[in-house]
PDB file of C-alpha atoms in Angstrom:
ATOM      1  CA  UNK V  57      28.161 134.848 116.969  1.00 52.00           C
ATOM      2  CA  UNK V  58      25.816 132.571 115.566  1.00 77.00           C
ATOM      3  CA  UNK V  59      22.826 134.736 116.580  1.00 77.00           C
ATOM      4  CA  UNK V  60      24.653 137.859 114.964  1.00 83.00           C
ATOM      5  CA  UNK V  61      24.835 135.475 112.035  1.00 86.00           C
ATOM      6  CA  UNK V  62      21.086 134.998 111.771  1.00 89.00           C
ATOM      7  CA  UNK V  63      20.692 138.651 112.570  1.00 91.00           C
ATOM      8  CA  UNK V  64      22.655 139.279 109.253  1.00 92.00           C
ATOM      9  CA  UNK V  65      21.294 136.900 107.099  1.00 91.00           C
ATOM     10  CA  UNK V  66      18.060 138.249 107.182  1.00 93.00           C
ATOM     11  CA  UNK V  67      19.237 141.836 107.409  1.00 95.00           C
ATOM     12  CA  UNK V  68      21.042 140.992 103.638  1.00 95.00           C
ATOM     13  CA  UNK V  69      17.909 139.812 102.786  1.00 96.00           C
ATOM     14  CA  UNK V  70      15.984 142.312 103.346  1.00 96.00           C
ATOM     15  CA  UNK V  71      18.641 144.679 101.933  1.00 97.00           C
ATOM     16  CA  UNK V  72      18.250 143.071  99.036  1.00 97.00           C
ATOM     17  CA  UNK V  73      14.486 143.543  98.574  1.00 98.00           C
ATOM     18  CA  UNK V  74      14.480 146.960  99.317  1.00 98.00           C
ATOM     19  CA  UNK V  75      17.164 147.299  96.238  1.00 98.00           C
ATOM     20  CA  UNK V  76      14.454 145.250  93.972  1.00 98.00           C
ATOM     21  CA  UNK V  77      11.787 146.925  95.451  1.00 98.00           C
ATOM     22  CA  UNK V  78      13.029 150.214  94.370  1.00 98.00           C
ATOM     23  CA  UNK V  79      14.047 149.347  91.294  1.00 98.00           C
ATOM     24  CA  UNK V  80      10.417 148.255  90.318  1.00 98.00           C
ATOM     25  CA  UNK V  81       9.321 151.674  92.014  1.00 98.00           C
ATOM     26  CA  UNK V  82      11.768 153.167  88.739  1.00 98.00           C
ATOM     27  CA  UNK V  83      10.336 151.231  86.509  1.00 98.00           C
ATOM     28  CA  UNK V  84       6.752 151.988  87.692  1.00 97.00           C
ATOM     29  CA  UNK V  85       7.409 155.615  87.389  1.00 97.00           C
ATOM     30  CA  UNK V  86       8.686 154.524  83.616  1.00 97.00           C
ATOM     31  CA  UNK V  87       6.000 153.382  83.016  1.00 96.00           C
ATOM     32  CA  UNK V  88       3.462 156.186  83.788  1.00 95.00           C
ATOM     33  CA  UNK V  89       5.849 158.509  82.143  1.00 95.00           C
ATOM     34  CA  UNK V  90       5.592 156.496  78.967  1.00 93.00           C
ATOM     35  CA  UNK V  91       1.539 157.037  79.199  1.00 92.00           C
ATOM     36  CA  UNK V  92       2.221 160.516  78.138  1.00 91.00           C
ATOM     37  CA  UNK V  93       4.641 160.253  75.683  1.00 92.00           C
ATOM     38  CA  UNK V  94       2.656 157.855  74.211  1.00 90.00           C
ATOM     39  CA  UNK V  95      -0.660 160.536  73.875  1.00 90.00           C
ATOM     40  CA  UNK V  96       1.845 163.339  72.732  1.00 91.00           C
ATOM     41  CA  UNK V  97       3.363 160.870  69.809  1.00 90.00           C
ATOM     42  CA  UNK V  98      -0.694 159.984  69.443  1.00 87.00           C
ATOM     43  CA  UNK V  99      -1.535 164.044  69.197  1.00 89.00           C
ATOM     44  CA  UNK V 100       1.204 164.970  66.702  1.00 91.00           C
ATOM     45  CA  UNK V 101       2.958 162.084  64.665  1.00 88.00           C
ATOM     46  CA  UNK V 102       0.461 161.240  62.079  1.00 87.00           C
ATOM     47  CA  UNK V 103       0.365 158.529  59.234  1.00 92.00           C
ATOM     48  CA  UNK V 104       2.677 155.322  58.842  1.00 93.00           C
ATOM     49  CA  UNK V 105       5.407 157.115  61.291  1.00 91.00           C
ATOM     50  CA  UNK V 106       3.047 157.748  63.705  1.00 90.00           C
ATOM     51  CA  UNK V 107       1.196 154.529  64.085  1.00 91.00           C
ATOM     52  CA  UNK V 108       4.939 152.509  64.641  1.00 93.00           C
ATOM     53  CA  UNK V 109       6.039 154.709  66.776  1.00 92.00           C
ATOM     54  CA  UNK V 110       3.151 154.550  69.077  1.00 90.00           C
ATOM     55  CA  UNK V 111       3.297 150.828  68.427  1.00 93.00           C
ATOM     56  CA  UNK V 112       7.098 150.639  69.440  1.00 94.00           C
ATOM     57  CA  UNK V 113       6.440 152.860  72.780  1.00 95.00           C
ATOM     58  CA  UNK V 114       3.702 150.571  73.615  1.00 94.00           C
ATOM     59  CA  UNK V 115       6.127 147.647  73.296  1.00 96.00           C
ATOM     60  CA  UNK V 116       8.628 149.398  75.185  1.00 96.00           C
ATOM     61  CA  UNK V 117       5.963 150.154  77.638  1.00 96.00           C
ATOM     62  CA  UNK V 118       4.648 146.800  78.114  1.00 97.00           C
ATOM     63  CA  UNK V 119       8.376 145.741  78.548  1.00 97.00           C
ATOM     64  CA  UNK V 120       9.185 147.972  81.126  1.00 98.00           C
ATOM     65  CA  UNK V 121       6.135 146.942  83.344  1.00 97.00           C
ATOM     66  CA  UNK V 122       7.406 143.286  82.855  1.00 98.00           C
ATOM     67  CA  UNK V 123      10.555 144.563  84.389  1.00 98.00           C
ATOM     68  CA  UNK V 124       8.548 145.857  87.370  1.00 98.00           C
ATOM     69  CA  UNK V 125       6.728 142.507  87.734  1.00 98.00           C
ATOM     70  CA  UNK V 126       9.841 140.385  87.887  1.00 98.00           C
ATOM     71  CA  UNK V 127      11.117 142.775  90.336  1.00 98.00           C
ATOM     72  CA  UNK V 128       8.260 142.692  92.220  1.00 98.00           C
ATOM     73  CA  UNK V 129       8.282 138.768  92.009  1.00 98.00           C
ATOM     74  CA  UNK V 130      12.567 138.805  93.124  1.00 98.00           C
ATOM     75  CA  UNK V 131      11.973 141.245  95.720  1.00 98.00           C
ATOM     76  CA  UNK V 132       9.256 139.464  97.461  1.00 98.00           C
ATOM     77  CA  UNK V 133      11.355 135.985  96.680  1.00 98.00           C
ATOM     78  CA  UNK V 134      14.184 137.371  98.762  1.00 97.00           C
ATOM     79  CA  UNK V 135      12.082 138.505 101.958  1.00 97.00           C
ATOM     80  CA  UNK V 136      10.695 134.704 102.023  1.00 97.00           C
ATOM     81  CA  UNK V 137      13.822 133.478 101.608  1.00 95.00           C
ATOM     82  CA  UNK V 138      15.481 135.566 104.637  1.00 95.00           C
ATOM     83  CA  UNK V 139      12.414 134.732 106.782  1.00 95.00           C
ATOM     84  CA  UNK V 140      12.792 131.359 105.944  1.00 95.00           C
ATOM     85  CA  UNK V 141      16.840 130.460 106.202  1.00 92.00           C
ATOM     86  CA  UNK V 142      16.271 133.178 109.926  1.00 92.00           C
ATOM     87  CA  UNK V 143      13.191 131.109 111.134  1.00 92.00           C
ATOM     88  CA  UNK V 144      15.116 127.778 110.524  1.00 91.00           C
ATOM     89  CA  UNK V 145      18.275 128.170 111.884  1.00 89.00           C
ATOM     90  CA  UNK V 146      19.275 125.584 113.873  1.00 84.00           C
ATOM     91  CA  UNK V 147      18.698 127.000 117.812  1.00 74.00           C
ATOM     92  CA  UNK V 148      21.861 125.028 118.948  1.00 62.00           C
ATOM     93  CA  UNK V 149      23.626 127.042 116.819  1.00 48.00           C
ATOM     94  CA  UNK V 150      22.620 130.199 118.923  1.00 48.00           C
ATOM     95  CA  UNK V 151      24.190 129.606 121.662  1.00 48.00           C
TER      96      UNK V 151
END
């Protein structure tokens, strides 16, 4: 049973890491989509309204990129923690 527990901990950590990486991928997709939206606003909106909208979109894309970085960091940490727990599992418990 202990070996199953050890493998289960690693599997759960990898599952969490994959979910976090998927969230990061969604952020990356959203940030890339923002680039075309920003270009469209720049081409079609003029004056103060256009400038304000462009700034708001730029701020939003920056926030999305920050979320992306945090998801990647969390995913990497989940993997590292899983491997750490797996590799430091006491051998006597695996009998």
